[in-house]
XYZ file of C-alpha atoms in Angstrom:
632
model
C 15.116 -16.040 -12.252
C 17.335 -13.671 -13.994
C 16.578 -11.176 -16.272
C 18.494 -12.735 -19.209
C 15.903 -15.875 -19.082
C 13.283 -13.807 -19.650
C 14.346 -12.200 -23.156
C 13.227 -15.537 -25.384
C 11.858 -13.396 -28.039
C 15.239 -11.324 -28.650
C 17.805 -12.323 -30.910
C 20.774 -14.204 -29.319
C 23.199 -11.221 -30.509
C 21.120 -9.026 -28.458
C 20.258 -10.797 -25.271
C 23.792 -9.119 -23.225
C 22.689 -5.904 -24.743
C 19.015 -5.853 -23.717
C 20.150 -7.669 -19.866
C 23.053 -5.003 -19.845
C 20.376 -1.936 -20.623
C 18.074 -3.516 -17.942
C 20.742 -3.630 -14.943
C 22.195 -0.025 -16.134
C 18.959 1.497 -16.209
C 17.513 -0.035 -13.178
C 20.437 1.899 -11.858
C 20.446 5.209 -13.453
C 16.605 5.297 -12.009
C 17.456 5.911 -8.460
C 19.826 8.457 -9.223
C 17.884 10.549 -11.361
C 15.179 10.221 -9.094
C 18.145 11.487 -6.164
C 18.622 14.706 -8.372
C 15.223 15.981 -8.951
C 14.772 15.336 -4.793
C 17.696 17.472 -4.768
C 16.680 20.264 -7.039
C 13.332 19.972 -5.136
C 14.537 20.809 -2.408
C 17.577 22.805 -3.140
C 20.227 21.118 -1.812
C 22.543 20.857 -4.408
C 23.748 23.337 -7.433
C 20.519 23.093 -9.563
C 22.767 24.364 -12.809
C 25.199 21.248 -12.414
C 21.919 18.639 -11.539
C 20.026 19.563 -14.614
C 23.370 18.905 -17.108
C 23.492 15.694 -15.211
C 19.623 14.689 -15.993
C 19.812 15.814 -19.468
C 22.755 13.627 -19.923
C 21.055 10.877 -17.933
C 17.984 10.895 -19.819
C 20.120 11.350 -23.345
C 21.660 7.780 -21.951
C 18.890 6.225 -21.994
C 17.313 7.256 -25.173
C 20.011 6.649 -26.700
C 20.142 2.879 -25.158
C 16.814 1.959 -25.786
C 17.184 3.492 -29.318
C 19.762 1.123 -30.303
C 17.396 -1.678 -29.086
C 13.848 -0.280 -30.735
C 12.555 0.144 -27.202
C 10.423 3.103 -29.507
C 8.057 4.063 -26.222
C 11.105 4.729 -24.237
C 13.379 6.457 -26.705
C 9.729 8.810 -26.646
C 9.558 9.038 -23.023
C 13.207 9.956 -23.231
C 13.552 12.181 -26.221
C 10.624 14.095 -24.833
C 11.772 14.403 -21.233
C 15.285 15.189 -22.539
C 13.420 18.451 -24.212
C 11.818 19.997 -21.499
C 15.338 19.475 -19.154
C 17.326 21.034 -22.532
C 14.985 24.268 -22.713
C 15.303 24.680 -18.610
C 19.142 24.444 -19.245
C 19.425 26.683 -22.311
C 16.964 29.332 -20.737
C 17.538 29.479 -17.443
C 14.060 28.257 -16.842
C 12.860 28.382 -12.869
C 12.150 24.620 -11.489
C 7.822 24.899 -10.831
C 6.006 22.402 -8.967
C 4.200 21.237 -12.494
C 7.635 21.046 -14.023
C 9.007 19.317 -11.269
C 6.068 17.266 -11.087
C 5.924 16.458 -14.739
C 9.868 14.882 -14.856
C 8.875 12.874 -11.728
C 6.081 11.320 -13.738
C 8.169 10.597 -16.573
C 10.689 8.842 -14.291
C 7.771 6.772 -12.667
C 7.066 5.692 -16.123
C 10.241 4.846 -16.957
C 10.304 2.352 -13.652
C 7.371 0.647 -15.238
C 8.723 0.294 -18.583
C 11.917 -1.209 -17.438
C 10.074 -3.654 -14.761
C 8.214 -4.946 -18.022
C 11.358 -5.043 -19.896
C 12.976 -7.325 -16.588
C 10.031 -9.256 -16.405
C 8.678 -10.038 -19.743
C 11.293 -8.309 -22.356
C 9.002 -6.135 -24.014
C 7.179 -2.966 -23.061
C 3.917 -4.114 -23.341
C 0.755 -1.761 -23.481
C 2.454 0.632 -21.004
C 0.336 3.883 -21.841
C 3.013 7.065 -22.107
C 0.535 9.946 -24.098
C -0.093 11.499 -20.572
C 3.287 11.828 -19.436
C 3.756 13.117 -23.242
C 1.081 15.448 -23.289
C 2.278 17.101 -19.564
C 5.428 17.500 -20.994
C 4.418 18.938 -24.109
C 2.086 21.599 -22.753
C 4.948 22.618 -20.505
C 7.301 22.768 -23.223
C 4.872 25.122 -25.074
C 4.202 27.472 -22.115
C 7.799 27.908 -21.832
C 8.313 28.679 -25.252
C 5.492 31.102 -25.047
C 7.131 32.932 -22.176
C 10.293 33.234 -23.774
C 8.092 35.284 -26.399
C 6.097 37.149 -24.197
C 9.064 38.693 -22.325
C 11.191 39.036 -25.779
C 8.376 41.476 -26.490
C 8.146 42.825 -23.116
C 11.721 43.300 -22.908
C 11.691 44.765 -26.756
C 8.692 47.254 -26.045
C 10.579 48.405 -22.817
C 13.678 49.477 -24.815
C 11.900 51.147 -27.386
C 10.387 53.197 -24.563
C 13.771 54.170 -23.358
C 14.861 54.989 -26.987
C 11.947 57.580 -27.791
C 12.976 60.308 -25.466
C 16.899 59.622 -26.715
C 15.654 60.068 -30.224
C 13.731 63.366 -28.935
C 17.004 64.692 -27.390
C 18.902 63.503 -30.459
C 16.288 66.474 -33.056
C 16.397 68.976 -30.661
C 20.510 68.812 -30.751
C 20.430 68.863 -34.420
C 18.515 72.088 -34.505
C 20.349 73.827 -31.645
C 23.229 72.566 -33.871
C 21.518 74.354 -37.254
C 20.989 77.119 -35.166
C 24.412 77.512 -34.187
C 26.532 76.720 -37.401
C 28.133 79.583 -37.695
C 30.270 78.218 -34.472
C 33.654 76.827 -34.878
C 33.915 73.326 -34.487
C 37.375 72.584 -33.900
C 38.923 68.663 -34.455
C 40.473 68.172 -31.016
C 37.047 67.554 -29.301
C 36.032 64.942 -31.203
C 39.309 63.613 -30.786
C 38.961 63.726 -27.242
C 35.738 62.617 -27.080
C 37.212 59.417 -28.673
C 39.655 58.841 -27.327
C 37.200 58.497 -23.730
C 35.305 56.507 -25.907
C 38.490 54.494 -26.498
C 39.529 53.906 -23.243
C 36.513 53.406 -21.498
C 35.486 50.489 -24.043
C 39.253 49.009 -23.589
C 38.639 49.067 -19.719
C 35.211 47.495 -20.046
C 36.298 44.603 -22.452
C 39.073 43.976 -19.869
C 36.688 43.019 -17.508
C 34.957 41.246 -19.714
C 37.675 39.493 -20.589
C 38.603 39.060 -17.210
C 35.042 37.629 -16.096
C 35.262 35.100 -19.145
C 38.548 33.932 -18.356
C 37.186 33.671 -15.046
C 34.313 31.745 -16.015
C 36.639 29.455 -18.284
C 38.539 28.533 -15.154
C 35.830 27.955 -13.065
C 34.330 25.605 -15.830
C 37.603 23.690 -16.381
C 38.127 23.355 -12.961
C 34.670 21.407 -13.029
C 35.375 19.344 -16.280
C 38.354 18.214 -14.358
C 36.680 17.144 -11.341
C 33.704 15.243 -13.305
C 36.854 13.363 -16.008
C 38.460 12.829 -12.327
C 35.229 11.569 -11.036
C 34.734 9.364 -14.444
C 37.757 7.999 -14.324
C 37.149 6.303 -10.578
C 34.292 4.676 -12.182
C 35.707 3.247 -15.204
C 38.363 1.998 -12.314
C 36.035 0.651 -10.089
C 34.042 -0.887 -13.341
C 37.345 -2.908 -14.374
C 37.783 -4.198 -10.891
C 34.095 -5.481 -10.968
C 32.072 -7.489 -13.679
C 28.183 -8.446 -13.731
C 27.572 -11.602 -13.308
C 24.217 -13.613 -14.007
C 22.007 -14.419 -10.932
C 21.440 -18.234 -13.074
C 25.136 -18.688 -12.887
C 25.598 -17.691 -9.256
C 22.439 -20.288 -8.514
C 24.489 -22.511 -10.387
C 27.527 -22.491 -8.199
C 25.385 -22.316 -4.878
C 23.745 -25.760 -5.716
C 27.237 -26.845 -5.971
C 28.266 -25.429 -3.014
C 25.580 -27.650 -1.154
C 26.680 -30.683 -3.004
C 29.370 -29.865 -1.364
C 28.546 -29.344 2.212
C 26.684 -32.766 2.056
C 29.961 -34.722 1.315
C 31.917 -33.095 3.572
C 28.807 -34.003 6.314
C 29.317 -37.432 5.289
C 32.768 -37.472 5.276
C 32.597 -35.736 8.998
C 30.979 -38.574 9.800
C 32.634 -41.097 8.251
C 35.824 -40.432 9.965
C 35.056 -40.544 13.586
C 34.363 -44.129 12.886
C 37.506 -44.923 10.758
C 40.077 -43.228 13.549
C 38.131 -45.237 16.115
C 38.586 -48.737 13.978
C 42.307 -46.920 13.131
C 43.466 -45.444 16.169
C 47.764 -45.221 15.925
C 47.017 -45.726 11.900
C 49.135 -42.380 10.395
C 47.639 -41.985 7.230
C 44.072 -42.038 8.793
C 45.400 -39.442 11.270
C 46.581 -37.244 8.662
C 43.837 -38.223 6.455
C 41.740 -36.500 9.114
C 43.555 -33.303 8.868
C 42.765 -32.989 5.434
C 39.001 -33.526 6.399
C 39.022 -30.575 9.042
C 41.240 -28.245 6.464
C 37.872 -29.193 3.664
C 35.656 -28.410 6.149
C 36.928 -24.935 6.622
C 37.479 -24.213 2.981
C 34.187 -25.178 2.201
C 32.781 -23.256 4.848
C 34.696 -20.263 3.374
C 33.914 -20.802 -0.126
C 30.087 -21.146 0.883
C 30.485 -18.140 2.742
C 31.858 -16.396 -0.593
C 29.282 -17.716 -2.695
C 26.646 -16.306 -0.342
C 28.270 -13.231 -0.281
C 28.312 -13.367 -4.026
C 24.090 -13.782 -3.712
C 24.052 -10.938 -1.331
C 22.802 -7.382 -2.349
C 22.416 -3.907 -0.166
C 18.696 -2.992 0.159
C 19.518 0.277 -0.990
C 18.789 -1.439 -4.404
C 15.059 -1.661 -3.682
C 14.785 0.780 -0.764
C 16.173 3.561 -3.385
C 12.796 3.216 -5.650
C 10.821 4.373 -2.828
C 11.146 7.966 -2.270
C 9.531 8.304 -5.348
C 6.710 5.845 -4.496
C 6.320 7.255 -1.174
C 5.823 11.306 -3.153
C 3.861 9.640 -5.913
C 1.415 8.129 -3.384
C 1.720 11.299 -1.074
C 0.479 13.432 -3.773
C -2.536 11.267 -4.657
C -4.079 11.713 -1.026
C -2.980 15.781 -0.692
C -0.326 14.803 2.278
C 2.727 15.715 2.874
C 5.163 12.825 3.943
C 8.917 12.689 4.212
C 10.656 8.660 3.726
C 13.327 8.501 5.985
C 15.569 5.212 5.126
C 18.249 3.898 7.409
C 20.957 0.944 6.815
C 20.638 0.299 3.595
C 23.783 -1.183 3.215
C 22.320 -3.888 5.012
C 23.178 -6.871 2.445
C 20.601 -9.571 2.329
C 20.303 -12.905 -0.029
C 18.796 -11.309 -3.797
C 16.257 -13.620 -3.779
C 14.745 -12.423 -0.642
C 15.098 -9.012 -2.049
C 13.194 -9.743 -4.897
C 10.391 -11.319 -2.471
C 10.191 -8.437 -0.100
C 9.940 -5.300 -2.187
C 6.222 -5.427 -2.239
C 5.277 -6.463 0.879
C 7.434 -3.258 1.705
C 5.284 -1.383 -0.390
C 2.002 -2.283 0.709
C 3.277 -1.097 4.275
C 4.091 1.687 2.979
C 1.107 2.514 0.751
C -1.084 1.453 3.847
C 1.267 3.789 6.013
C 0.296 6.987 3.938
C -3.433 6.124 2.987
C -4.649 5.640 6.090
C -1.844 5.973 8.899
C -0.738 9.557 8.133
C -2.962 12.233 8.560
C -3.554 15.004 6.070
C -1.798 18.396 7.164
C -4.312 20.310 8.804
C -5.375 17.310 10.806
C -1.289 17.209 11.905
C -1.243 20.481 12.689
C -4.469 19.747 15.059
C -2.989 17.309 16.781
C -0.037 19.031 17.622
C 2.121 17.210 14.951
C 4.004 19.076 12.254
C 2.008 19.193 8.547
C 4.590 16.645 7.161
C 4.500 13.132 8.399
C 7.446 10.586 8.698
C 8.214 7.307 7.379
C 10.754 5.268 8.443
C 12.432 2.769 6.431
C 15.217 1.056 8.787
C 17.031 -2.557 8.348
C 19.878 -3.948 10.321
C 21.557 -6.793 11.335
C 20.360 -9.041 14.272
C 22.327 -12.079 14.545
C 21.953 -14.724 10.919
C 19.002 -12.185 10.526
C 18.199 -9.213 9.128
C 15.508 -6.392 10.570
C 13.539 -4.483 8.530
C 10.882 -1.809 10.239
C 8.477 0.506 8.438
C 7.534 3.132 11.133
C 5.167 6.223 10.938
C 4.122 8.827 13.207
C 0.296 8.890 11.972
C -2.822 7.820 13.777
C -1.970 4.563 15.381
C -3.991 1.445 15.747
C -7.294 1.478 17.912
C -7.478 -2.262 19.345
C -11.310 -1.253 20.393
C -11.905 -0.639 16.817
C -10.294 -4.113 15.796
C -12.149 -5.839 18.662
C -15.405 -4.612 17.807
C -15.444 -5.083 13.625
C -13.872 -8.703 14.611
C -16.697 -9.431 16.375
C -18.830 -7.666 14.211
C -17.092 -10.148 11.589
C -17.571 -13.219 13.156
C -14.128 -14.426 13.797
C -14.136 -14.231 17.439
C -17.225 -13.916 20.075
C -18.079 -11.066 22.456
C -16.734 -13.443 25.534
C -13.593 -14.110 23.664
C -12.042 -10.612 22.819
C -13.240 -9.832 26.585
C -10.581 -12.606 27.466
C -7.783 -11.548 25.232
C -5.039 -8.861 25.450
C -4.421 -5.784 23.293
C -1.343 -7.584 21.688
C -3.715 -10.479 20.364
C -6.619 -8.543 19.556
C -4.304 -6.077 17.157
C -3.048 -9.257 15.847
C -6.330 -10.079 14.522
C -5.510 -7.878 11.496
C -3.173 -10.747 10.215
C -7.147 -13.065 9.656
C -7.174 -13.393 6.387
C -10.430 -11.491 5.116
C -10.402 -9.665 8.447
C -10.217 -5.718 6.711
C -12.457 -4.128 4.466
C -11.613 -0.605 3.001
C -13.705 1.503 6.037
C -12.011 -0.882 8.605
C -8.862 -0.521 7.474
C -9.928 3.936 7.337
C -10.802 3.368 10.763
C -7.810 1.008 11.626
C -4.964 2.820 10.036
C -5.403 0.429 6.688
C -3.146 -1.859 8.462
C -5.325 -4.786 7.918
C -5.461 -4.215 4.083
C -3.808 -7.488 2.323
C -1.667 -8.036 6.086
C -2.592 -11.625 5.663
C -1.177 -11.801 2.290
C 1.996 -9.859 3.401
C 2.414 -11.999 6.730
C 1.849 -14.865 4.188
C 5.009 -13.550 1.823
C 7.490 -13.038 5.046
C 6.680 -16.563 6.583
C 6.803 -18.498 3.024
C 10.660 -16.572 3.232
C 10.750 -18.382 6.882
C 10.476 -14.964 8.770
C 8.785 -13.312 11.776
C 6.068 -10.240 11.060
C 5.490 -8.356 14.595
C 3.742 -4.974 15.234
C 4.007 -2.086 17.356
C 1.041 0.819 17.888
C 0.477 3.553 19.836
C -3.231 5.513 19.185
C -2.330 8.963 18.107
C 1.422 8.272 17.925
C 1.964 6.143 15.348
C 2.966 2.235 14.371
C 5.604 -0.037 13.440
C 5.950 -3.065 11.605
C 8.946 -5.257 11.984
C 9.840 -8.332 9.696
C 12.876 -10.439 10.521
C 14.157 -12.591 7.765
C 16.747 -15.157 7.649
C 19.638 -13.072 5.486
C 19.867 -16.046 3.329
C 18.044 -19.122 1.875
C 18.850 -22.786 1.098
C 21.132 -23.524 3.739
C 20.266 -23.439 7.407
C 21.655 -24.408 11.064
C 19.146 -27.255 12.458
C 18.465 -29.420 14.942
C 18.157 -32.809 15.025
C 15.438 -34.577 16.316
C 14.039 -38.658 16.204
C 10.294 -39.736 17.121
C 9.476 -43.099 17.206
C 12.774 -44.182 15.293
C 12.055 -41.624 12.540
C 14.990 -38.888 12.359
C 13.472 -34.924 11.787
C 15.366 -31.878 11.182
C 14.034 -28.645 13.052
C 15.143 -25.191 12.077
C 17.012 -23.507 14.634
C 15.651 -20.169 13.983
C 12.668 -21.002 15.542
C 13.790 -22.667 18.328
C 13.420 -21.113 21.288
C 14.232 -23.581 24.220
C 14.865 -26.964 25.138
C 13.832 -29.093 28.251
C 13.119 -32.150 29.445
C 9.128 -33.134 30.875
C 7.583 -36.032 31.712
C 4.344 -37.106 31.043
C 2.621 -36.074 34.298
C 3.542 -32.212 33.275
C 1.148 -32.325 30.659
C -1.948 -30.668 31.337
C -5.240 -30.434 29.338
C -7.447 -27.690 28.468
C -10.697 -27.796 26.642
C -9.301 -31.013 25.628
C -5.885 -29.260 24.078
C -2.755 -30.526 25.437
C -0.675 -27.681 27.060
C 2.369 -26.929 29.007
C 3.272 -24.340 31.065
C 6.045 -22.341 29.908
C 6.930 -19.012 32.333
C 3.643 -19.235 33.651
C 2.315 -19.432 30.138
C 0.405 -22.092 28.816
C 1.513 -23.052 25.874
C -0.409 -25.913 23.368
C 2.013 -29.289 23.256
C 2.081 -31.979 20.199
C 4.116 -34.953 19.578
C 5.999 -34.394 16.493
C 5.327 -38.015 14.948
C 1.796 -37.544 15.350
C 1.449 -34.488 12.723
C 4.040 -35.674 10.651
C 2.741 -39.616 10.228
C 5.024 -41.711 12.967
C 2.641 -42.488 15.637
C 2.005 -41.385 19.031
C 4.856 -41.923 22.020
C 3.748 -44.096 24.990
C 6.463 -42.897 26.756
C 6.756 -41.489 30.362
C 9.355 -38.991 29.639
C 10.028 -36.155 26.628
C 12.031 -33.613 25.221
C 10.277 -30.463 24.801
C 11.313 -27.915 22.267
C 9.491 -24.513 22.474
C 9.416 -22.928 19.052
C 7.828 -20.093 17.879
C 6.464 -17.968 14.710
C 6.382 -13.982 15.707
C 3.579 -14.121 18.495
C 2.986 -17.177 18.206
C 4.467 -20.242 19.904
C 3.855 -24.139 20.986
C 5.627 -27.325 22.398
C 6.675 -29.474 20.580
C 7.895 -32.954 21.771
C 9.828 -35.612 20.796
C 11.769 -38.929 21.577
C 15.375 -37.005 21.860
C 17.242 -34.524 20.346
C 20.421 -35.782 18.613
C 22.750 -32.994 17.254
C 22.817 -29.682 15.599
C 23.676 -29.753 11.659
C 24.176 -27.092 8.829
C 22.140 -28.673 5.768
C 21.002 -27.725 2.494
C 17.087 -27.981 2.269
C 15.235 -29.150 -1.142
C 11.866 -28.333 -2.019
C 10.582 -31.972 -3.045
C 8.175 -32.288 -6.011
C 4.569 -33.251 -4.546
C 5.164 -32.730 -0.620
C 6.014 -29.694 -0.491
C 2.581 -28.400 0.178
C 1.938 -31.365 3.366
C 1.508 -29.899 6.551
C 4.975 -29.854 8.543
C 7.277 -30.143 6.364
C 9.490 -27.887 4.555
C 11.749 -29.614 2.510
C 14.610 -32.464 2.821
C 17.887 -32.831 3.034
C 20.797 -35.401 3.139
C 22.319 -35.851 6.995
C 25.904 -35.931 7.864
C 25.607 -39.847 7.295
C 24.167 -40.356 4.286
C 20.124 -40.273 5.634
C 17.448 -38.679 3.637
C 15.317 -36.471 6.349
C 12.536 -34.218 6.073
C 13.146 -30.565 7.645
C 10.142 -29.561 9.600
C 7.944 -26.319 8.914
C 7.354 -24.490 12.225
C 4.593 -22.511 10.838
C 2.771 -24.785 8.992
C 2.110 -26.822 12.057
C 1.302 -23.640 14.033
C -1.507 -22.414 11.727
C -2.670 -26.587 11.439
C -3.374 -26.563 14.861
C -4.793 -23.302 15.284
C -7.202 -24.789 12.228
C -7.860 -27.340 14.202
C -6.514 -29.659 11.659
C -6.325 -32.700 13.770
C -8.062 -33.817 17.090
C -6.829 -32.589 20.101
C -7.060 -35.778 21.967
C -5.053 -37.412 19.818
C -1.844 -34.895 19.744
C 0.244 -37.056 21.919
């Protein structure tokens, strides 16, 4: 949903101004937050950053004045301050002060969410951030006093023995009146005078002229700089996520006529063979089938956002959350120009944070622990994404404590969720993918277990509704990593097509990881489960129409299709697998929620079919959701 649709209780004149503040600001954010990393860590000219905050902030206030946003014109005005008096008098950057305009910016971030989300502040408290700032503001300002008067009792210390020298010259001069003074020393004298002031307001002059230059020379770099901007901003436009959606459902109107009519032709040629129109009619079909393809690869590129737009809030996160626990952590973030669908932007950004959050509550160690182990005080976070094939990667790694899989054994058996003979039987992958149970952590396992298990079932929940893979990595005393893989858009998808007992399926391809063909007699059974055995694995087998309502098969021979879900994976059989087909899934209104199925879609010959749900039948059968006799 886009922003606009959420501003019902603004006036219609308003609504492009309030969605227009929301998108710049949600912009400017990063990059403020970018500058006071810099001046933080002095990597930049700190006189050139803070002009550019004050005149960021000063945007700001005076956007969200023109729209009676009153708590952020406050925020703003107030922030704006404290950056004018560290501009004006050359005021040191402290840790407070730093600090303190870090705050304001995190409060800023919240405003503007609630803004996005419901169009109105809300009861967003700012009287700390306020406060902070004001007591700053007032210890400046009481500085500048104090070393006025320093610097004004100093000088009058100087000037007491000059007026000392200047009485006893007057009475050597008394003494001496009867001297001569003549008019040419005076004369002399200033004339030295003369020319020693001319000399010194020449290099004055000199330096200012200097300075003018150097100053101009900036001005023009920053109208230079300006004026790519407005270029690049009249060679771009914003357009409204609703209108894009808009033209995407079109787009898959599309692709299911020209699935028919790919179809539909085969047949006519063969009824038509030496007919010309036909033939040339068929031309015309191939050159729509390439456009379209084309145009719904522009309209997905059109959908598609780099993840700097979310992985850009999190530097501040990451020193926000750093700061509550007294650790030092550094957020390392690679390929984020990596451009995935916006809606699966919008889903992962807090999943992403709850790794992270986890990552420096209870994966990083505090400094002096660090520097016991060897490690250096600060620890590392890395935020990575890239491309792998129609997916996209994205890892949080740290170099903290690790995962103990003893630990996780023993509180899951503690638990209840597995018995003392069964974690004896499994491996260290499975037992640190125990974490993923829902209701598996509490707060001193997840001390003990790096907090990984914190909410994990709720995140691995969020990356497989987006049909994605959660895996993880660990190493005790080295450190962990987490690695989602997502499909980089949603919607449309390469299947395969599959029929069981008549009854055509449609199977995403993404989690298909082999097909084969097995006859009955392959089967085998254990504790009453039917398996197969898959590079000497033994994988658990169902028949496809018996989870999704078709029957059972009677017959001697299959088609096996191993699929899989991150660790997980199973058999699945059917009758025979037909063809592979680019469709545009639906979320249908009151089965959405049955086990197996994902959606539905239109074939490439006019058949309604229901696109199966990988996962859903994974976790069913784990469940034991149906009886394992009865799976074939």
């Amino acid at each position: 949903m886009g922003d606009e649709e959420k501003l019902e209780g603004w006036d219609e004149s308003l609504k492009e101004y309030i969605s227009q503040y929301i998108a710049e600001t949600k912009e400017r954010i990063p990059e403020i937050e970018r500058k006071l990393f810099a001046i933080e860590k002095k990597e930049e000219d700190e006189t050139e950053l803070v002009k550019e905050l004050f005149r960021d902030w000063h945007t700001v206030k005076g956007a969200a004045g023109f729209l009676g946003l009153n708590k952020t014109v406050e925020l703003s005005h107030k922030t704006e301050n404290l950056i004018a008096k560290i501009r004006d008098e050359k005021i040191p950057f402290t840790e407070d002060i730093i600090n303190a305009l870090f705050d304001a910016l995190e409060k800023l971030k919240i405003l503007t969410e609630n803004i996005a989300l419901t169009g109105e502040e809300g009861d967003i408290d700012i009287e700390p951030e306020i406060i902070k700032i004001q007591r700053i503001i007032e210890k400046i300002q009481g500085g500048i006093v104090t070393d006025f008067e320093e610097k004004f009792e100093e000088k009058e210390e100087k000037l007491k023995p000059q007026e000392q020298i200047q009485k006893k010259e007057e009475i050597e001069l008394g003494k001496e009146e009867e001297k001569k003074i003549t008019s040419e020393e005076p004369q002399k004298a200033l004339q030295t005078k003369t020319k020693h002031e001319e000399t010194k307001e020449g290099i004055m002059r000199e330096e200012i002229l200097s300075r003018k230059k150097e100053d101009l020379r900036k001005e023009e770099e920053k109208i230079d700089e300006e004026k790519k901007k407005r270029k690049f901003a009249y060679e771009t436009i914003r357009i409204s996520t609703k209108k894009i959606d808009e033209v995407m459902a079109l787009s898959e109107e599309l692709i299911l006529e020209r699935n028919f009519l790919l179809n539909l032709f085969p047949k006519i040629e063969e009824k038509y063979p030496k007919d010309e129109d036909v033939s040339r009619a068929s031309e015309v079909v191939a050159n729509i089938d390439k456009i379209i393809s084309m145009l719904r690869f522009s309209i997905m590129k059109m959908r598609m956002i780099p993840l700097k737009t979310i992985f850009s809030k999190f530097p501040g996160t990451v020193r926000n959350i750093a700061r509550q626990f007294g650790k030092k952590v550094e957020l390392i973030t690679e390929g984020e120009d990596t451009e995935v669908d916006r809606n699966i932007v919008d889903e992962i950004e807090e999943p992403i944070i709850h790794l992270i959050r986890n990552s420096i509550d209870h994966g990083i160690e505090k400094p002096e622990e660090r520097i016991a182990f060897g490690k250096p005080p600060e620890g590392k976070i890395v935020l990575r994404a890239y491309y792998e094939g129609e997916n996209v990667v994205i890892e949080v790694e740290d170099d903290g404590r690790g995962i103990d899989p003893e630990i996780v054994r023993r509180k899951a058996v503690e638990k209840g969720f597995i018995t003392e003979e069964q974690a004896n039987s499994m491996t260290e992958k499975d037992i640190i993918n125990l974490i993923f149970i829902p209701g598996f952590s509490s707060k001193d396992v997840a001390t003990e277990v790096s907090g990984r298990g914190v909410g994990m079932d709720v995140v691995k929940s969020k990356i497989v509704q987006l049909k994605g893979t959660l895996d993880i990595e660990t190493e005790v005393g080295t450190g962990t990593k987490i690695t989602m893989k997502l499909p980089l858009t949603i919607g449309i998808m390469n299947t395969l097509k599959v029929s069981c007992n008549g009854t055509h399926f449609f199977i995403p391809l993404s989690s298909v990881i082999e097909i084969s063909r097995i006859s009955k007699s392959d089967l085998r059974f254990a504790s009453g489960q039917p398996v197969i055995n898959w590079r000497d694995t033994m994988l658990p087998a169902v028949y496809l129409g018996k989870i999704l309502g078709t029957g059972s098969n009677n017959s001697d021979m299959y088609h096996i299709i191993i699929v899989g879900v991150a660790e997980k994976k199973i058999g699945i059989l059917v009758d025979s697998v037909i063809s592979s087909e680019e469709v545009s899934v639906k979320t249908i209104s009151g089965i959405k929620k049955a086990t197996g199925i994902a959606g539905a879609t239109i074939s490439a010959d006019g058949e309604p079919i229901l696109v199966v749900d990988v996962y859903s039948i994974l976790k069913f059968l784990e469940e034991g959701g149906i009886d394992s006799r009865r799976l074939i």
